[in-house]
Amino acid sequence: MTDWYYEENGTQRGPIKEADLATMFANRFLPLEARVWSAALGSEWTPASQTKFKDSISVAPPILPPPLPGAQPSPAPTAAVPQPSAARKKAEAPGISSYCAEVIAFSPLAMLLVDVTAKAAKVDPSAGDFNNASQLWWTLAVIVVCVLDVRQLNRKGLNPGNRWITPFVLLSPVGYFWRRAAIVGGGWRYLWLWLGCVVIGFAGELAYVIDG
């Protein structure tokens, strides 16, 4: 019996026996628009609708048996849900390690240290020029460290879509740490560290005012 070749999704298939190919058309496994070829067709691939297979589609497909009584239906396949790796879970835990975030959290103590150093050098830290300069440099330093912290989060893949985090520091570090924790899914301890350092710094400043 003649061997045939057929086209499926733009790919050549075969060889296959004529009866088997006719069965494929009869069962609608292949459309009649699919091109076929055999030695009898010469050098041209021809749509099956222009060959003897055009009558195959009129042949009724084989009758399938009814469902087996008492048989349990096959469970529908479910898509596997990827689970985050252990390293990813560790990175997303509330205690995510980030030196930059720790620097920001402890930054209020840096301002207290500057004031203590100034007073030790007989400089009034509340003087206009000194206070403005120290506040400016402290703000710029915090912004730079925030940028570095966000870059670290992006490299770890903890900020999908590279959503904005750094601009929230303009609201205060409270806004930054809130936004950061909301996106990363953890790291709230840095917010509490910052608030604790603010309280310590305020207490230190108050002590100097009272002693002064």
Short mmCIF file of C-alpha atoms in Angstrom, two decimals:
data_model
loop_
_atom_site.label_atom_id
_atom_site.label_comp_id
_atom_site.label_asym_id
_atom_site.label_seq_id
_atom_site.Cartn_x
_atom_site.Cartn_y
_atom_site.Cartn_z
CA MET A 1 0.00 0.00 0.00
CA THR A 2 1.21 3.50 -0.82
CA ASP A 3 3.04 5.45 1.83
CA TRP A 4 1.82 8.96 2.48
CA TYR A 5 3.24 12.03 4.14
CA TYR A 6 1.16 14.79 5.67
CA GLU A 7 1.52 18.27 7.12
CA GLU A 8 0.80 18.93 10.80
CA ASN A 9 1.33 22.42 12.25
CA GLY A 10 3.72 23.23 9.43
CA THR A 11 5.80 20.10 10.06
CA GLN A 12 6.21 17.14 7.72
CA ARG A 13 4.99 13.85 9.20
CA GLY A 14 5.15 10.31 7.86
CA PRO A 15 5.45 7.92 6.27
CA ILE A 16 1.99 6.55 7.09
CA LYS A 17 -0.25 4.02 5.40
CA GLU A 18 -3.14 5.33 3.34
CA ALA A 19 -5.76 3.62 5.52
CA ASP A 20 -4.29 5.11 8.69
CA LEU A 21 -4.19 8.59 7.19
CA ALA A 22 -7.80 8.22 6.04
CA THR A 23 -8.76 7.28 9.60
CA MET A 24 -7.08 10.42 10.93
CA PHE A 25 -9.15 12.58 8.58
CA ALA A 26 -12.31 10.64 9.44
CA ASN A 27 -11.74 11.19 13.16
CA ARG A 28 -11.04 14.91 12.58
CA PHE A 29 -7.50 14.56 13.87
CA LEU A 30 -6.41 16.44 10.76
CA PRO A 31 -8.29 19.12 8.81
CA LEU A 32 -8.88 18.64 5.11
CA GLU A 33 -6.81 21.79 4.54
CA ALA A 34 -3.72 19.85 5.61
CA ARG A 35 -1.41 19.13 2.69
CA VAL A 36 -0.48 15.56 1.83
CA TRP A 37 1.97 13.94 -0.53
CA SER A 38 2.67 10.55 -2.06
CA ALA A 39 4.68 9.43 -5.05
CA ALA A 40 1.51 9.51 -7.14
CA LEU A 41 1.17 13.28 -6.63
CA GLY A 42 4.53 14.08 -8.20
CA SER A 43 6.52 16.97 -6.77
CA GLU A 44 3.63 19.00 -5.33
CA TRP A 45 2.09 18.87 -1.89
CA THR A 46 -1.69 18.89 -2.28
CA PRO A 47 -4.46 19.82 0.18
CA ALA A 48 -6.26 16.68 1.32
CA SER A 49 -9.56 18.21 0.18
CA GLN A 50 -8.31 17.83 -3.42
CA THR A 51 -7.41 14.16 -3.03
CA LYS A 52 -9.20 10.91 -2.31
CA PHE A 53 -9.20 11.82 1.38
CA LYS A 54 -11.98 14.37 0.83
CA ASP A 55 -14.47 11.50 1.15
CA SER A 56 -12.96 10.36 4.43
CA ILE A 57 -14.59 13.18 6.37
CA SER A 58 -18.03 11.85 5.48
CA VAL A 59 -17.22 8.58 7.17
CA ALA A 60 -18.67 8.56 10.67
CA PRO A 61 -16.02 8.28 13.36
CA PRO A 62 -16.07 5.13 15.46
CA ILE A 63 -18.65 5.02 18.25
CA LEU A 64 -17.15 5.35 21.70
CA PRO A 65 -18.41 3.19 24.58
CA PRO A 66 -20.66 4.75 27.24
CA PRO A 67 -19.17 5.63 30.66
CA LEU A 68 -18.41 2.61 32.78
CA PRO A 69 -21.05 2.28 35.55
CA GLY A 70 -19.65 3.01 39.00
CA ALA A 71 -16.39 4.36 37.65
CA GLN A 72 -15.00 7.43 39.34
CA PRO A 73 -14.38 10.38 37.03
CA SER A 74 -10.76 11.22 36.48
CA PRO A 75 -9.73 14.25 38.50
CA ALA A 76 -9.09 17.33 36.44
CA PRO A 77 -5.42 18.20 36.23
CA THR A 78 -4.46 21.12 38.36
CA ALA A 79 -1.67 23.51 37.61
CA ALA A 80 1.25 23.17 39.95
CA VAL A 81 1.72 26.23 42.11
CA PRO A 82 5.40 27.10 42.34
CA GLN A 83 6.58 27.30 45.92
CA PRO A 84 9.15 29.88 46.91
CA SER A 85 12.56 28.49 47.66
CA ALA A 86 13.92 28.35 51.18
CA ALA A 87 16.32 31.18 50.38
CA ARG A 88 13.46 33.31 49.11
CA LYS A 89 11.38 32.62 52.22
CA LYS A 90 14.33 33.58 54.37
CA ALA A 91 14.82 36.79 52.43
CA GLU A 92 11.13 37.70 52.76
CA ALA A 93 11.02 37.03 56.48
CA PRO A 94 10.47 40.05 58.76
CA GLY A 95 14.14 39.90 59.74
CA ILE A 96 15.44 40.40 56.19
CA SER A 97 19.10 41.31 56.45
CA SER A 98 20.04 44.67 54.97
CA TYR A 99 22.92 46.80 56.19
CA CYS A 100 21.51 49.83 54.39
CA ALA A 101 18.17 49.51 56.18
CA GLU A 102 20.00 49.21 59.49
CA VAL A 103 21.99 52.38 58.76
CA ILE A 104 18.74 54.25 58.10
CA ALA A 105 17.13 52.80 61.23
CA PHE A 106 20.01 53.96 63.45
CA SER A 107 20.44 57.33 61.71
CA PRO A 108 18.76 59.35 64.52
CA LEU A 109 21.61 58.30 66.79
CA ALA A 110 24.03 59.81 64.26
CA MET A 111 22.37 63.19 64.75
CA LEU A 112 22.66 62.80 68.51
CA LEU A 113 26.35 61.94 68.10
CA VAL A 114 26.88 65.07 65.99
CA ASP A 115 25.27 67.24 68.65
CA VAL A 116 27.34 65.63 71.41
CA THR A 117 30.53 66.14 69.41
CA ALA A 118 29.62 69.76 68.72
CA LYS A 119 28.99 70.50 72.37
CA ALA A 120 32.25 68.80 73.32
CA ALA A 121 33.96 71.15 70.86
CA LYS A 122 32.23 74.16 72.46
CA VAL A 123 29.96 74.64 69.42
CA ASP A 124 26.27 75.35 69.87
CA PRO A 125 24.44 72.65 67.84
CA SER A 126 21.24 74.70 67.94
CA ALA A 127 22.88 77.61 66.13
CA GLY A 128 21.16 78.33 62.83
CA ASP A 129 24.03 77.67 60.43
CA PHE A 130 25.26 74.54 62.21
CA ASN A 131 21.78 73.09 62.65
CA ASN A 132 20.79 73.71 59.01
CA ALA A 133 24.03 72.22 57.68
CA SER A 134 23.80 69.12 59.86
CA GLN A 135 20.15 68.56 58.93
CA LEU A 136 20.93 68.95 55.22
CA TRP A 137 23.81 66.49 55.25
CA TRP A 138 21.82 64.03 57.36
CA THR A 139 18.90 64.17 54.90
CA LEU A 140 21.14 63.71 51.85
CA ALA A 141 22.94 60.79 53.49
CA VAL A 142 19.64 59.07 54.33
CA ILE A 143 18.38 59.49 50.75
CA VAL A 144 21.60 58.00 49.32
CA VAL A 145 21.41 55.02 51.66
CA CYS A 146 17.74 54.54 50.73
CA VAL A 147 18.70 54.38 47.05
CA LEU A 148 21.34 51.74 47.83
CA ASP A 149 18.85 49.77 49.91
CA VAL A 150 16.26 49.75 47.11
CA ARG A 151 18.88 48.62 44.59
CA GLN A 152 19.72 45.72 46.89
CA LEU A 153 16.03 44.76 47.08
CA ASN A 154 15.73 44.92 43.29
CA ARG A 155 18.78 42.69 42.80
CA LYS A 156 17.27 40.11 45.16
CA GLY A 157 14.00 40.18 43.23
CA LEU A 158 12.06 41.40 46.28
CA ASN A 159 10.57 44.40 44.48
CA PRO A 160 8.57 43.03 41.52
CA GLY A 161 8.06 45.67 38.88
CA ASN A 162 10.63 47.96 40.53
CA ARG A 163 7.91 49.87 42.36
CA TRP A 164 8.77 53.22 43.91
CA ILE A 165 10.11 53.09 47.45
CA THR A 166 12.80 55.78 47.76
CA PRO A 167 10.47 58.82 47.27
CA PHE A 168 8.59 57.81 50.42
CA VAL A 169 11.59 58.82 52.51
CA LEU A 170 10.58 62.42 51.76
CA LEU A 171 7.58 61.79 54.01
CA SER A 172 10.08 60.71 56.69
CA PRO A 173 11.81 57.38 57.30
CA VAL A 174 8.50 56.19 58.75
CA GLY A 175 6.95 56.45 55.29
CA TYR A 176 9.96 54.75 53.72
CA PHE A 177 9.99 51.77 56.09
CA TRP A 178 6.20 51.39 55.80
CA ARG A 179 6.38 51.30 51.99
CA ARG A 180 9.40 49.00 52.07
CA ALA A 181 7.79 46.48 54.40
CA ALA A 182 4.52 46.53 52.45
CA ILE A 183 6.32 45.59 49.20
CA VAL A 184 8.89 43.18 50.61
CA GLY A 185 6.40 41.50 52.92
CA GLY A 186 8.50 41.98 56.05
CA GLY A 187 11.18 44.06 57.68
CA TRP A 188 8.92 45.97 60.08
CA ARG A 189 11.63 45.75 62.75
CA TYR A 190 13.54 48.53 60.98
CA LEU A 191 10.59 50.86 61.52
CA TRP A 192 10.52 50.06 65.22
CA LEU A 193 14.29 50.46 65.45
CA TRP A 194 14.06 53.91 63.88
CA LEU A 195 11.27 54.97 66.23
CA GLY A 196 13.26 53.67 69.20
CA CYS A 197 16.34 55.62 68.10
CA VAL A 198 14.23 58.75 67.71
CA VAL A 199 13.05 58.38 71.30
CA ILE A 200 16.63 57.88 72.49
CA GLY A 201 17.81 60.88 70.49
CA PHE A 202 15.01 63.05 71.84
CA ALA A 203 15.80 61.96 75.39
CA GLY A 204 19.47 62.77 74.86
CA GLU A 205 18.69 66.23 73.48
CA LEU A 206 16.31 66.87 76.36
CA ALA A 207 18.97 65.87 78.86
CA TYR A 208 21.42 68.34 77.34
CA VAL A 209 18.83 71.11 77.45
CA ILE A 210 18.13 70.42 81.10
CA ASP A 211 21.84 70.29 81.96
CA GLY A 212 22.49 73.43 79.97
#
